[in-house]
mmCIF file of C-alpha atoms and ligand atoms in Angstrom:
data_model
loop_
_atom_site.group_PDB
_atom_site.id
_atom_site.type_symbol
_atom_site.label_atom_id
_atom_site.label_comp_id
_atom_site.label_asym_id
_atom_site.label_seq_id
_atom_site.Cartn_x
_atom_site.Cartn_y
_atom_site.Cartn_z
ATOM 1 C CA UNK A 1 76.853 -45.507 -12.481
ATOM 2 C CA UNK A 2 75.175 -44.152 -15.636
ATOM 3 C CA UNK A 3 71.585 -43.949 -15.717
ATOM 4 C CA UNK A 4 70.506 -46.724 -18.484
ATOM 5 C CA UNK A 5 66.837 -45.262 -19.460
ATOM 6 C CA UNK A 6 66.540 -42.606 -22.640
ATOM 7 C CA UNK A 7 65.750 -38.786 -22.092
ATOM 8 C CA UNK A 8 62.168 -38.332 -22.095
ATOM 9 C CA UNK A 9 60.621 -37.038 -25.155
ATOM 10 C CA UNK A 10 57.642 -34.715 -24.999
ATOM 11 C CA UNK A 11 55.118 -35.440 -26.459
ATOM 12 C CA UNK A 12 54.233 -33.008 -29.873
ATOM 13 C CA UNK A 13 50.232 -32.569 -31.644
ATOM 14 C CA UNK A 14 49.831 -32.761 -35.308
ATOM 15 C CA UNK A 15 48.984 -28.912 -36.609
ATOM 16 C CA UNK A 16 46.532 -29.245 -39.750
ATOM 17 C CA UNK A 17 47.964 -28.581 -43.055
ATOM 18 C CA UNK A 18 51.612 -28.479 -41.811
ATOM 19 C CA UNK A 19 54.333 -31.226 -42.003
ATOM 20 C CA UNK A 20 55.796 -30.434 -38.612
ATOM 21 C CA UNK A 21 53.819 -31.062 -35.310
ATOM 22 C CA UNK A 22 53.413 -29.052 -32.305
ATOM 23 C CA UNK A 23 55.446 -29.717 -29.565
ATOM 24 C CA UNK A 24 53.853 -29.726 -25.537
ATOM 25 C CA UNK A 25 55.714 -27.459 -22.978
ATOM 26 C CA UNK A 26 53.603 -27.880 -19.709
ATOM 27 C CA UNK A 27 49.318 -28.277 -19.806
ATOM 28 C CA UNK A 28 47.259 -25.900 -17.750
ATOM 29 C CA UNK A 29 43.948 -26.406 -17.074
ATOM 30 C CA UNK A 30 40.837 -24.096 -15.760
ATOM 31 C CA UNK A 31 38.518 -25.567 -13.247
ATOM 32 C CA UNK A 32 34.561 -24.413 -13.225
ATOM 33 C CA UNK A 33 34.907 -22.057 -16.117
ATOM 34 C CA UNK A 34 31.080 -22.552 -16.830
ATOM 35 C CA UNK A 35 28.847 -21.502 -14.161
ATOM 36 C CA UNK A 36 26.402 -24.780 -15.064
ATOM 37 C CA UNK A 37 29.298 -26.942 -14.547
ATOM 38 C CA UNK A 38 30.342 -25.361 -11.443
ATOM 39 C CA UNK A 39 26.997 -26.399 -10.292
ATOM 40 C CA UNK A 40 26.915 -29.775 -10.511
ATOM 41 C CA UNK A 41 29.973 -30.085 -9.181
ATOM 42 C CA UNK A 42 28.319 -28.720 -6.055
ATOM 43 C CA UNK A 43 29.984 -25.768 -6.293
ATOM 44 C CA UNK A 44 28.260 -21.686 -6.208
ATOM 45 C CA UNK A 45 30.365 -20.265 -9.414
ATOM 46 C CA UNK A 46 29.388 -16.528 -7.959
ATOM 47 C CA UNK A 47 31.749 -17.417 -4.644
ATOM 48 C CA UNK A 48 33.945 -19.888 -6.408
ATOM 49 C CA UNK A 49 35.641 -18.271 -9.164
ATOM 50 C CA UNK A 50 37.633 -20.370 -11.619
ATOM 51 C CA UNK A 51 40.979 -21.404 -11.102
ATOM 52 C CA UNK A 52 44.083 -23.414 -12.599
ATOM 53 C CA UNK A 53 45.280 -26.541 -12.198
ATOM 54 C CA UNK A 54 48.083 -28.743 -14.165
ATOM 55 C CA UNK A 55 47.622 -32.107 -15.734
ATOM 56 C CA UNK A 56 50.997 -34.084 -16.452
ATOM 57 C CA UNK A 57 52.680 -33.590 -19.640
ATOM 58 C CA UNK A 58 52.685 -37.040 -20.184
ATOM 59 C CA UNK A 59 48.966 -36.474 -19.956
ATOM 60 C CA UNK A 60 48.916 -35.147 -23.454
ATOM 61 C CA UNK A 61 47.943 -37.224 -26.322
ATOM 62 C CA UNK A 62 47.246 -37.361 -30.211
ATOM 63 C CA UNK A 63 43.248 -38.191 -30.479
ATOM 64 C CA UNK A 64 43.288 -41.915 -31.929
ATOM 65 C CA UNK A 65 40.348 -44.265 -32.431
ATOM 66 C CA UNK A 66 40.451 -45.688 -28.835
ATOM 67 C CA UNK A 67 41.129 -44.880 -25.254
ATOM 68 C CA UNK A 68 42.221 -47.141 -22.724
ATOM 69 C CA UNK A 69 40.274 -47.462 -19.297
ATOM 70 C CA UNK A 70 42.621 -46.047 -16.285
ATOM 71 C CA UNK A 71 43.225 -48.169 -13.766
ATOM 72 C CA UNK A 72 42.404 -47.696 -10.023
ATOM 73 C CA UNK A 73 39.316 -45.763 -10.927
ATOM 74 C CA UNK A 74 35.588 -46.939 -10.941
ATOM 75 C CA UNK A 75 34.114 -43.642 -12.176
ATOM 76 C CA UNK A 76 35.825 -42.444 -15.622
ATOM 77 C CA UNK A 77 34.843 -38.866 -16.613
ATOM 78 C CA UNK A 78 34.721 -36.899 -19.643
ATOM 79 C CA UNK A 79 35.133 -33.719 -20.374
ATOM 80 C CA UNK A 80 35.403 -32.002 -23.554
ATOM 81 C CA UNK A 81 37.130 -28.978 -23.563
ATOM 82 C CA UNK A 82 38.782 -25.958 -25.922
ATOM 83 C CA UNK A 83 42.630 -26.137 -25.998
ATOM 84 C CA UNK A 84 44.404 -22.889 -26.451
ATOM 85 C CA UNK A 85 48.545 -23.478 -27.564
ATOM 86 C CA UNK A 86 50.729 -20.440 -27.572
ATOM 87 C CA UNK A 87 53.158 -19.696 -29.834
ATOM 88 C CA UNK A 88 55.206 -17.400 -27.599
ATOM 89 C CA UNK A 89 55.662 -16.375 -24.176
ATOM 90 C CA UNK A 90 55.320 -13.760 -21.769
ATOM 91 C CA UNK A 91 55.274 -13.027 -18.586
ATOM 92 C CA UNK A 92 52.204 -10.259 -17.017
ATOM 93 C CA UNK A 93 50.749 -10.097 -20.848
ATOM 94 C CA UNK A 94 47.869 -7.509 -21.127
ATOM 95 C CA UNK A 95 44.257 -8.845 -21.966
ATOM 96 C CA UNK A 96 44.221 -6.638 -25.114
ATOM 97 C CA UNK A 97 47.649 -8.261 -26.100
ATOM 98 C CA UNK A 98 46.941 -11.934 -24.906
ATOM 99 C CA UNK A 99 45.695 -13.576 -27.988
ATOM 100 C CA UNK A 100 48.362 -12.126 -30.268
ATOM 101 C CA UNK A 101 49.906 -15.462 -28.383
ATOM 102 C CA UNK A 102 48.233 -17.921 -29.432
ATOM 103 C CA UNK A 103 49.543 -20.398 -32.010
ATOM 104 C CA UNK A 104 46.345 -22.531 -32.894
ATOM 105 C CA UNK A 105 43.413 -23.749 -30.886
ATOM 106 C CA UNK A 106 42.452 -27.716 -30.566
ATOM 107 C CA UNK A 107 39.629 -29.906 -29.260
ATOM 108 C CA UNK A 108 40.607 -31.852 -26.183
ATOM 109 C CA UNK A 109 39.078 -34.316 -23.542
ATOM 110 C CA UNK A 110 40.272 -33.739 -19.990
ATOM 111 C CA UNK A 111 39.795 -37.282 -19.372
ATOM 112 C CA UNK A 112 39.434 -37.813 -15.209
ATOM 113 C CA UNK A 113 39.136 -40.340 -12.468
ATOM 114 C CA UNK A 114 36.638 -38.674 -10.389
ATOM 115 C CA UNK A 115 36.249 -40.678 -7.668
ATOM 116 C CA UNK A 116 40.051 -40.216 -6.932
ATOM 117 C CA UNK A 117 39.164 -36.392 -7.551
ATOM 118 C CA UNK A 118 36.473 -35.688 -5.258
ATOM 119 C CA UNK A 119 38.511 -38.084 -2.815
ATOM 120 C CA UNK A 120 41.306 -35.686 -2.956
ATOM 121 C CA UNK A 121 38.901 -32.223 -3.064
ATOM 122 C CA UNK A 122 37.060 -33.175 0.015
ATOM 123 C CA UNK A 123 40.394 -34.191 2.129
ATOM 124 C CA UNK A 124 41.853 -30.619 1.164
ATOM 125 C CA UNK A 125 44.779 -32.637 -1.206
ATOM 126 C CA UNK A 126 45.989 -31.844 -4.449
ATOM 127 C CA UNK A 127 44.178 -33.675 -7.446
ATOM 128 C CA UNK A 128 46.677 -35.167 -9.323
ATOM 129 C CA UNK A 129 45.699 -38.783 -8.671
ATOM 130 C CA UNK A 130 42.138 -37.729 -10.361
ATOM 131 C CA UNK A 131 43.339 -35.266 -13.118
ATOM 132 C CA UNK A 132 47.587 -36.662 -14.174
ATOM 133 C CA UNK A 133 47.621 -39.972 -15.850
ATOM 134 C CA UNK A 134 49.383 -40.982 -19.076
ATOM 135 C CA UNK A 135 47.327 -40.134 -21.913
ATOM 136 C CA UNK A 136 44.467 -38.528 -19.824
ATOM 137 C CA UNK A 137 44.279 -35.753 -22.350
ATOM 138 C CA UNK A 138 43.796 -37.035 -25.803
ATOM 139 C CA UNK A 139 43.978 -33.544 -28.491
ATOM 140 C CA UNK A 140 42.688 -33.710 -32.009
ATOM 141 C CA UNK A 141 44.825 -32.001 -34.364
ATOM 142 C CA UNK A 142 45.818 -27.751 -34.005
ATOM 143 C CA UNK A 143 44.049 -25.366 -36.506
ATOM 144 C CA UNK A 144 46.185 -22.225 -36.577
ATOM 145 C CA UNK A 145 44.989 -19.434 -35.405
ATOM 146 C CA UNK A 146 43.816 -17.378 -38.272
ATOM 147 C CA UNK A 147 41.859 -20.628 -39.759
ATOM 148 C CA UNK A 148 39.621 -20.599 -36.321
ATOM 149 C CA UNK A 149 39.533 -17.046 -35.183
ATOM 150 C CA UNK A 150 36.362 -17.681 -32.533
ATOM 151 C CA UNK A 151 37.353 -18.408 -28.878
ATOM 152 C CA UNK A 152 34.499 -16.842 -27.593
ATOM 153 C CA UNK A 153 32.077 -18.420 -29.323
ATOM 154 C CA UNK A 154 31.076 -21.227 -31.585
ATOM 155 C CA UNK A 155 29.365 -24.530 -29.730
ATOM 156 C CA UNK A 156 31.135 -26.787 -27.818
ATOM 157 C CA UNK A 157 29.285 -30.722 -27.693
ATOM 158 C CA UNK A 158 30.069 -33.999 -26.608
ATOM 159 C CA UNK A 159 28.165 -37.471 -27.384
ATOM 160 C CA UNK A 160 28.285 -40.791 -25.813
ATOM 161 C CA UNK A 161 27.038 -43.850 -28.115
ATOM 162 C CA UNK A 162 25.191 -41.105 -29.855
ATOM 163 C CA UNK A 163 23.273 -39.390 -27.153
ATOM 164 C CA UNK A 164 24.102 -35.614 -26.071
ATOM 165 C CA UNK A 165 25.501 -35.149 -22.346
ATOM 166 C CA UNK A 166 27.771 -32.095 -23.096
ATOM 167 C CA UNK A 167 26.146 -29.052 -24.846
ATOM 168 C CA UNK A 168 26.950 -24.933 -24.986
ATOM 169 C CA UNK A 169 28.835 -22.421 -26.460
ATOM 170 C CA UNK A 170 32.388 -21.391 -25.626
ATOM 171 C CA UNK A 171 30.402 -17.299 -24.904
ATOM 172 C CA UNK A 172 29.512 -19.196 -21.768
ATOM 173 C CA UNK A 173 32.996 -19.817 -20.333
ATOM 174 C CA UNK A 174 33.111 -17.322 -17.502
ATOM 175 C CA UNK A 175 36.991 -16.357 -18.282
ATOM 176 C CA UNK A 176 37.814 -15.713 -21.876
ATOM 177 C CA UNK A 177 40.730 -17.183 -23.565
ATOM 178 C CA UNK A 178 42.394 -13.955 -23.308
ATOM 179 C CA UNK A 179 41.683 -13.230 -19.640
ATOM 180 C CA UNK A 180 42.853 -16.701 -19.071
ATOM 181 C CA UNK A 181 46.421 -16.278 -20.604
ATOM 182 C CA UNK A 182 46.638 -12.453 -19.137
ATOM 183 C CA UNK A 183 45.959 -13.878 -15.604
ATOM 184 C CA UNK A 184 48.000 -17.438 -15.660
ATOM 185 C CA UNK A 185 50.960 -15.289 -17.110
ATOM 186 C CA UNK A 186 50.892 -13.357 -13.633
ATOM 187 C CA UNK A 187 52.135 -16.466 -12.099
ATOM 188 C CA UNK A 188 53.985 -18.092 -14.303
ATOM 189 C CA UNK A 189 56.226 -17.083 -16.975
ATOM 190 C CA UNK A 190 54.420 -18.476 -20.069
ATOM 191 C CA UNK A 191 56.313 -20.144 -23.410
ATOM 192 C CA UNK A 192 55.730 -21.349 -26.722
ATOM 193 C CA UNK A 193 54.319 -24.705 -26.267
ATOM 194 C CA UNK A 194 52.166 -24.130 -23.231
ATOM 195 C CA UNK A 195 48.665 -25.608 -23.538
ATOM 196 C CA UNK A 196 45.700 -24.317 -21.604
ATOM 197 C CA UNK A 197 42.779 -26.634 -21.347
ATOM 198 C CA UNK A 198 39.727 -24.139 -21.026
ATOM 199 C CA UNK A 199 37.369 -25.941 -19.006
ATOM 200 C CA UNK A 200 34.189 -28.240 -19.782
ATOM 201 C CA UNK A 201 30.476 -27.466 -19.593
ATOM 202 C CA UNK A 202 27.753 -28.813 -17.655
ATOM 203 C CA UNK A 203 27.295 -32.766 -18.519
ATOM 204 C CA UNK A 204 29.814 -34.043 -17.428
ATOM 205 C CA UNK A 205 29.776 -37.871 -17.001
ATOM 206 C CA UNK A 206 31.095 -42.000 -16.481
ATOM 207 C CA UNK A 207 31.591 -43.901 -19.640
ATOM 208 C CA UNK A 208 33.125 -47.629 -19.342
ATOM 209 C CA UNK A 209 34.949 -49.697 -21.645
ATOM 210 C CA UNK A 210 32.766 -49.940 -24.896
ATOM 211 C CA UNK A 211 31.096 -46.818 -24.955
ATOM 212 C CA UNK A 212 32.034 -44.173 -28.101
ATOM 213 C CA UNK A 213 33.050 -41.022 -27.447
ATOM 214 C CA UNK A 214 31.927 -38.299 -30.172
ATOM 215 C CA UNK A 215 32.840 -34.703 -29.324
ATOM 216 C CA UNK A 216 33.252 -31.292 -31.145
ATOM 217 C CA UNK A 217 34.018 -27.380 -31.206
ATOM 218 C CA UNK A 218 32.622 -25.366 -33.706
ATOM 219 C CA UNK A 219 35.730 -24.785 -36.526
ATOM 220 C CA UNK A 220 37.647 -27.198 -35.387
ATOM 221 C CA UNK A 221 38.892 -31.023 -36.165
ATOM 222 C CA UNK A 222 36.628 -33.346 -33.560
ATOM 223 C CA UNK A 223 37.305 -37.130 -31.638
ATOM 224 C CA UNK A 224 36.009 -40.139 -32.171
ATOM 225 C CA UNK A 225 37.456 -43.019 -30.183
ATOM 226 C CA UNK A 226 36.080 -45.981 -28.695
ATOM 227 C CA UNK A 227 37.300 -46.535 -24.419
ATOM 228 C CA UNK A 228 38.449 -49.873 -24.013
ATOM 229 C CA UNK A 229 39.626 -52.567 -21.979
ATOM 230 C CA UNK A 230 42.859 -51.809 -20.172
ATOM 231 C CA UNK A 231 46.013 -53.955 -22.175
ATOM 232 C CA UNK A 232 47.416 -54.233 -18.204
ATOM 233 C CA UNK A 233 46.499 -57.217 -16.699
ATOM 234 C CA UNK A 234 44.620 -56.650 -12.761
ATOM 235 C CA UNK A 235 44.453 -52.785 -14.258
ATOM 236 C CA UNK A 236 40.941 -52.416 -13.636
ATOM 237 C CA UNK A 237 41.408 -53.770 -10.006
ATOM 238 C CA UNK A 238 39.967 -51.038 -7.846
ATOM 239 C CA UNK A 239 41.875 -49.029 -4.689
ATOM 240 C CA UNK A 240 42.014 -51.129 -1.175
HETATM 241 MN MN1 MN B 301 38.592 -29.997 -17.068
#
């Protein structure tokens, strides 16, 4: 019998000033890349290093106005990060060589359901239940490289109905973009359309259905969406 359902599509970001859009290969992501945020997550960023993790591709999202409230999850994080997208691939890329790379750079939320996270960290299992979900990652629009030019610096912010909870600048991530790509492309063989999400600063926080979201990166487009209501009926019913 003949499977019935479509090929899946992957999903592509809008690239400013360009007619085509950018399509998604597979999402990395770095975990306690700022030592402040590797503190509150109870971690010592001096014995803990960073370190990757995926998120779904499905995960991946164009930035609208709104963002619907996950289900099975009663503590809804933020966290604004930078999102690097390369342009081509390679596999053991030098540091020096790394960001010759990169296609364009992005502001991105690495939306998570931290309960199910910490759940998952402090039983020793993988985190996918906290960190993959459709549309956890919602991306505003790619500014090419040469229009941005500043991955080690520039501020990094995030609001929630207008009050500051995420604030510092990207010179505070403890791996640079570059080192990033050189060591991920030790494991993997990197390709155009691979997205790394850099990892977010101290702050980190719950918002509920309601609250506005207002986040931003120094040169780049930012968000502005609203989290709402699930569409799902029973989608906000909690795990047994
Ligand atoms: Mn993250």
């Amino acid at each position: 019998m003949k499977p019935t359902h479509s090929p899946y599509v992957m999903p592509s970001l809008p690239i400013e000033g360009e007619a085509a859009r950018f399509p998604i290969r597979q999402v990395y992501c770095v975990g306690r890349n700022y030592a402040a945020h590797a503190r509150e997550m109870g971690k010592d960023p001096d014995r803990d290093p960073p370190f990757f993790f995926m998120k779904s591709v499905d995960s991946v999202v164009e930035a609208g106005t709104t963002f619907e409230y996950p289900r099975m999850t009663q503590n809804l994080h933020h966290e604004v990060e930078l999102c690097v997208f390369l342009g081509r691939g390679g596999t053991e890329i030098a540091v020096e060589d790394a960001l010759s790379h990169v296609y364009g750079y992005a502001l991105g939320l690495d939306m998570t359901r931290r309960d199910l996270q910490l759940q998952a960290r402090d039983a020793g299992r993988p985190w996918e239940f906290g960190k993959c979900f459709r549309g956890s990652a919602p991306i505003a629009p790619i500014r090419i490289r040469d229009g941005f030019g500043m991955p080690d610096r520039g501020e990094i912010w995030l609001d929630v109905n207008g009050k500051r909870r995420q604030s510092a600048t990207l010179a505070e991530q403890l791996w640079s973009v570059a080192e990033q790509i050189a060591y991920l492309s030790n494991y993997y063989d990197l390709e155009g359309g691979d997205v790394i999400m850099t990892g977010t600063p101290a702050g980190v926080g719950a918002v509920v259905p309601g609250d506005i979201i207002r986040a931003g990166i120094d040169g780049l487009p930012g968000i502005e969406l609203v989290v709402i209501e699930p569409a799902r009926q029973n989608a906000r019913k909690v795990q047994a």
